[in-house]
Tab-separated table of C-alpha atoms in Angstrom:
chain	number	residue	atom	x	y	z
A	1396	UNK	CA	-35.074	-68.008	-12.423
A	1397	UNK	CA	-34.737	-66.677	-15.872
A	1398	UNK	CA	-37.426	-67.630	-18.597
A	1399	UNK	CA	-37.503	-66.382	-22.342
A	1400	UNK	CA	-40.326	-66.722	-24.236
A	1401	UNK	CA	-39.776	-66.814	-27.962
A	1402	UNK	CA	-42.141	-66.017	-30.812
A	1403	UNK	CA	-43.147	-66.582	-33.700
A	1404	UNK	CA	-42.264	-70.862	-33.826
A	1405	UNK	CA	-42.158	-70.455	-37.492
A	1406	UNK	CA	-42.160	-67.924	-39.969
A	1407	UNK	CA	-42.372	-67.730	-43.784
A	1408	UNK	CA	-41.350	-65.075	-45.676
A	1409	UNK	CA	-40.834	-64.156	-49.448
A	1410	UNK	CA	-37.450	-63.217	-50.680
A	1411	UNK	CA	-36.782	-59.593	-49.939
A	1412	UNK	CA	-39.231	-59.212	-47.143
A	1413	UNK	CA	-38.712	-58.267	-43.802
A	1414	UNK	CA	-38.656	-60.871	-40.878
A	1415	UNK	CA	-38.975	-59.855	-37.132
A	1416	UNK	CA	-38.957	-62.476	-34.510
A	1417	UNK	CA	-39.644	-61.215	-30.926
A	1418	UNK	CA	-38.668	-62.547	-27.408
A	1419	UNK	CA	-39.365	-62.049	-23.352
A	1420	UNK	CA	-37.320	-62.132	-20.474
A	1421	UNK	CA	-38.547	-62.293	-17.264
A	1422	UNK	CA	-35.174	-61.651	-14.897
A	1423	UNK	CA	-34.958	-57.566	-14.550
A	1424	UNK	CA	-30.919	-58.322	-13.750
A	1425	UNK	CA	-30.168	-59.707	-17.527
A	1426	UNK	CA	-28.417	-57.233	-19.089
A	1427	UNK	CA	-27.107	-59.229	-22.524
A	1428	UNK	CA	-29.283	-60.079	-25.145
A	1429	UNK	CA	-27.763	-62.480	-27.797
A	1430	UNK	CA	-29.168	-64.225	-31.442
A	1431	UNK	CA	-27.830	-67.348	-32.613
A	1432	UNK	CA	-28.734	-68.890	-36.126
A	1433	UNK	CA	-28.760	-72.632	-36.315
A	1434	UNK	CA	-28.228	-74.480	-39.364
A	1435	UNK	CA	-29.376	-77.888	-39.904
A	1436	UNK	CA	-26.783	-80.330	-38.604
A	1437	UNK	CA	-24.483	-77.554	-37.332
A	1438	UNK	CA	-24.375	-75.557	-33.833
A	1439	UNK	CA	-25.858	-72.233	-32.919
A	1440	UNK	CA	-23.931	-69.127	-34.426
A	1441	UNK	CA	-23.699	-65.825	-33.070
A	1442	UNK	CA	-25.150	-62.967	-35.456
A	1443	UNK	CA	-25.659	-60.294	-33.474
A	1444	UNK	CA	-25.935	-59.387	-29.795
A	1445	UNK	CA	-26.978	-56.383	-27.801
A	1446	UNK	CA	-26.180	-55.454	-23.938
A	1447	UNK	CA	-28.529	-53.442	-21.627
A	1448	UNK	CA	-26.874	-49.719	-21.928
A	1449	UNK	CA	-28.125	-49.902	-25.679
A	1450	UNK	CA	-31.541	-49.932	-27.238
A	1451	UNK	CA	-30.827	-50.669	-31.080
A	1452	UNK	CA	-27.961	-51.907	-32.955
A	1453	UNK	CA	-27.710	-53.017	-36.741
A	1454	UNK	CA	-25.443	-54.804	-37.969
A	1455	UNK	CA	-26.198	-54.672	-42.118
A	1456	UNK	CA	-29.446	-56.230	-42.880
A	1457	UNK	CA	-29.663	-57.199	-39.172
A	1458	UNK	CA	-30.717	-55.233	-36.066
A	1459	UNK	CA	-32.149	-55.538	-32.885
A	1460	UNK	CA	-33.708	-53.624	-30.579
A	1461	UNK	CA	-34.281	-53.914	-26.717
A	1462	UNK	CA	-37.141	-52.242	-24.643
A	1463	UNK	CA	-35.861	-52.775	-20.444
A	1464	UNK	CA	-39.269	-51.617	-19.446
A	1465	UNK	CA	-41.137	-54.463	-20.940
A	1466	UNK	CA	-38.427	-56.827	-21.024
A	1467	UNK	CA	-38.971	-57.525	-24.624
A	1468	UNK	CA	-36.121	-57.675	-27.558
A	1469	UNK	CA	-36.534	-58.141	-30.908
A	1470	UNK	CA	-34.694	-59.621	-34.324
A	1471	UNK	CA	-35.215	-57.883	-37.568
A	1472	UNK	CA	-34.032	-58.993	-41.171
A	1473	UNK	CA	-34.492	-56.737	-43.650
A	1474	UNK	CA	-34.460	-57.877	-47.497
A	1475	UNK	CA	-34.125	-61.517	-46.640
A	1476	UNK	CA	-32.591	-64.090	-48.592
A	1477	UNK	CA	-32.819	-67.981	-49.214
A	1478	UNK	CA	-29.473	-68.219	-47.152
A	1479	UNK	CA	-31.377	-66.818	-44.267
A	1480	UNK	CA	-33.865	-69.579	-43.716
A	1481	UNK	CA	-32.399	-71.445	-40.243
A	1482	UNK	CA	-33.720	-71.630	-36.811
A	1483	UNK	CA	-32.790	-68.683	-34.899
A	1484	UNK	CA	-32.823	-68.344	-31.077
A	1485	UNK	CA	-32.602	-65.507	-28.424
A	1486	UNK	CA	-30.991	-65.511	-25.265
A	1487	UNK	CA	-30.857	-63.924	-22.249
A	1488	UNK	CA	-27.977	-63.674	-19.627
A	1489	UNK	CA	-26.830	-61.640	-16.841
A	1490	UNK	CA	-22.825	-60.609	-17.296
A	1491	UNK	CA	-22.514	-62.876	-20.865
A	1492	UNK	CA	-22.604	-65.871	-18.406
A	1493	UNK	CA	-25.061	-68.619	-18.161
A	1494	UNK	CA	-27.181	-67.994	-21.286
A	1495	UNK	CA	-31.156	-69.038	-21.332
A	1496	UNK	CA	-32.753	-69.320	-24.785
A	1497	UNK	CA	-35.901	-69.225	-26.368
A	1498	UNK	CA	-37.419	-71.725	-27.734
A	1499	UNK	CA	-36.632	-70.629	-31.134
A	1500	UNK	CA	-38.093	-69.821	-34.909
A	1501	UNK	CA	-37.703	-71.212	-38.112
A	1502	UNK	CA	-37.296	-68.596	-40.732
A	1503	UNK	CA	-37.988	-70.220	-44.102
A	1504	UNK	CA	-37.501	-67.760	-46.713
A	1505	UNK	CA	-38.738	-68.355	-50.295
A	1506	UNK	CA	-37.580	-67.309	-53.638
B	132	UNK	CA	-8.782	-70.604	-36.469
B	133	UNK	CA	-10.260	-73.996	-35.586
B	134	UNK	CA	-13.768	-73.912	-33.831
B	135	UNK	CA	-15.275	-76.266	-31.272
B	136	UNK	CA	-14.684	-80.063	-31.996
B	137	UNK	CA	-16.907	-82.858	-30.864
B	138	UNK	CA	-16.907	-86.387	-31.242
B	139	UNK	CA	-18.648	-88.673	-32.090
B	140	UNK	CA	-21.332	-87.083	-34.880
B	141	UNK	CA	-24.149	-89.442	-33.632
B	142	UNK	CA	-24.704	-92.168	-31.183
B	143	UNK	CA	-27.405	-94.734	-31.220
B	144	UNK	CA	-27.583	-96.813	-27.663
B	145	UNK	CA	-30.328	-98.882	-25.865
B	146	UNK	CA	-31.524	-97.555	-22.411
B	147	UNK	CA	-29.403	-98.464	-19.589
B	148	UNK	CA	-25.973	-98.535	-21.520
B	149	UNK	CA	-23.313	-96.107	-21.011
B	150	UNK	CA	-22.214	-93.265	-23.363
B	151	UNK	CA	-19.198	-90.549	-23.444
B	152	UNK	CA	-18.813	-87.614	-25.534
B	153	UNK	CA	-15.796	-85.532	-26.359
B	154	UNK	CA	-15.305	-81.994	-26.646
B	155	UNK	CA	-11.976	-79.825	-27.756
B	156	UNK	CA	-12.828	-76.530	-27.519
B	157	UNK	CA	-11.143	-73.477	-29.405
B	158	UNK	CA	-7.554	-73.299	-28.248
B	159	UNK	CA	-6.671	-70.610	-25.484
B	160	UNK	CA	-10.552	-70.613	-24.463
B	161	UNK	CA	-10.729	-70.963	-20.484
B	162	UNK	CA	-14.460	-71.704	-19.830
B	163	UNK	CA	-16.128	-74.407	-21.262
B	164	UNK	CA	-20.042	-75.013	-21.134
B	165	UNK	CA	-22.072	-78.414	-22.210
B	166	UNK	CA	-25.541	-77.874	-23.123
B	167	UNK	CA	-28.582	-80.291	-24.453
B	168	UNK	CA	-30.641	-79.554	-26.976
B	169	UNK	CA	-33.960	-81.780	-27.019
B	170	UNK	CA	-35.665	-81.727	-30.644
B	171	UNK	CA	-37.584	-78.383	-30.740
B	172	UNK	CA	-36.323	-76.731	-27.853
B	173	UNK	CA	-33.254	-74.319	-27.309
B	174	UNK	CA	-30.319	-75.432	-25.554
B	175	UNK	CA	-30.012	-75.855	-21.812
B	176	UNK	CA	-26.744	-75.671	-20.080
B	177	UNK	CA	-25.376	-78.952	-18.473
B	178	UNK	CA	-22.183	-77.615	-16.826
B	179	UNK	CA	-19.922	-74.573	-17.163
B	180	UNK	CA	-16.105	-74.965	-16.533
B	181	UNK	CA	-13.811	-72.667	-16.113
B	182	UNK	CA	-9.804	-74.009	-16.761
B	183	UNK	CA	-10.598	-77.318	-15.165
B	184	UNK	CA	-12.896	-76.110	-12.171
B	185	UNK	CA	-16.667	-76.648	-12.358
B	186	UNK	CA	-18.361	-73.246	-12.142
B	187	UNK	CA	-22.025	-74.151	-12.582
B	188	UNK	CA	-23.674	-77.960	-12.910
B	189	UNK	CA	-26.873	-76.891	-11.002
B	190	UNK	CA	-28.863	-78.428	-14.009
B	191	UNK	CA	-26.518	-81.182	-14.228
B	192	UNK	CA	-28.778	-84.288	-13.583
B	193	UNK	CA	-25.842	-85.862	-11.449
B	194	UNK	CA	-27.457	-89.209	-10.486
B	195	UNK	CA	-26.416	-90.031	-14.204
B	196	UNK	CA	-24.413	-87.374	-16.065
B	197	UNK	CA	-20.737	-86.744	-15.320
B	198	UNK	CA	-18.135	-84.189	-16.983
B	199	UNK	CA	-14.533	-83.467	-16.542
B	200	UNK	CA	-12.281	-81.124	-18.023
B	201	UNK	CA	-8.735	-82.662	-16.855
B	202	UNK	CA	-6.150	-79.978	-17.707
B	203	UNK	CA	-8.597	-77.111	-18.746
B	204	UNK	CA	-8.757	-78.236	-22.328
B	205	UNK	CA	-10.623	-81.557	-23.867
B	206	UNK	CA	-13.851	-82.422	-21.778
B	207	UNK	CA	-15.742	-85.686	-21.869
B	208	UNK	CA	-19.639	-85.823	-20.863
B	209	UNK	CA	-20.696	-88.939	-19.720
B	210	UNK	CA	-23.968	-90.707	-19.518
B	211	UNK	CA	-24.793	-93.861	-17.128
B	212	UNK	CA	-27.188	-95.356	-17.166
B	213	UNK	CA	-28.699	-93.671	-20.535
B	214	UNK	CA	-32.744	-93.080	-20.287
B	215	UNK	CA	-34.978	-92.820	-23.551
B	216	UNK	CA	-35.747	-89.033	-22.472
B	217	UNK	CA	-31.978	-88.442	-22.513
B	218	UNK	CA	-32.236	-88.838	-26.961
B	219	UNK	CA	-31.417	-85.056	-27.792
B	220	UNK	CA	-28.106	-82.884	-29.081
B	221	UNK	CA	-25.252	-82.138	-26.709
B	222	UNK	CA	-23.410	-79.311	-27.712
B	223	UNK	CA	-20.175	-78.184	-26.135
B	224	UNK	CA	-19.108	-74.251	-26.623
B	225	UNK	CA	-16.101	-72.239	-25.186
B	226	UNK	CA	-15.495	-68.458	-24.374
B	227	UNK	CA	-11.956	-67.156	-24.497
B	228	UNK	CA	-12.294	-65.742	-20.696
B	229	UNK	CA	-15.353	-64.887	-18.497
B	230	UNK	CA	-16.915	-61.618	-19.618
B	231	UNK	CA	-15.981	-61.955	-23.067
B	232	UNK	CA	-19.026	-62.102	-25.247
B	233	UNK	CA	-19.368	-64.596	-27.325
B	234	UNK	CA	-19.801	-68.450	-27.009
B	235	UNK	CA	-18.705	-70.410	-30.153
B	236	UNK	CA	-20.207	-73.883	-30.482
B	237	UNK	CA	-19.444	-77.078	-31.427
B	238	UNK	CA	-21.630	-78.889	-34.047
B	239	UNK	CA	-23.098	-81.521	-31.626
B	240	UNK	CA	-23.243	-84.839	-30.839
B	241	UNK	CA	-26.492	-86.437	-31.294
B	242	UNK	CA	-27.591	-88.946	-28.984
B	243	UNK	CA	-30.648	-92.034	-29.314
B	244	UNK	CA	-31.608	-93.916	-26.872
B	245	UNK	CA	-33.536	-96.624	-27.656
């Protein structure tokens, strides 16, 4: 079955710096790759997603890139702010259905 | 619009006891999911409903877990009897229809089994 690996498990950055989180998936049939942000005591919230027919997508300070050949996708956060501190999960699925999540990255942004 | 509602938010039980969780999805959302999130891990799908029918329950430990979605709206997830390894956050999510992208998650129920 599908397996999603996520790195790093923790990431500490200074406010204003960039943060990059990387994921690798195993099932070449996967075609939908969302990123979720989970704050303490809350459920995951979708922040950006990308489909396999697109190589890159950007939304303000957040961008996601996809390399289908290598089965890699990455989340890029620029100009980080303390409120970006949270746990970030990548996921992969076929046709937006059954999501397989990575193990999460705890991002800490220090003022 | 109101989000996905779950109750209770916290539950502490002893092993071998029973427990039930309730989920009210976003109004009009046809697809409902239950996930198990063990501390330090990503959510893992337990069961998926489309209206009141089960689409996927391949990851549900059916000897102790059961779920239903009567009338295609609210859903309950039950564990009977609970084991120590069931300690986790149980997340409910909903999606408007098959093919829509975003799954909306509730705040979860944190279960501790002693």
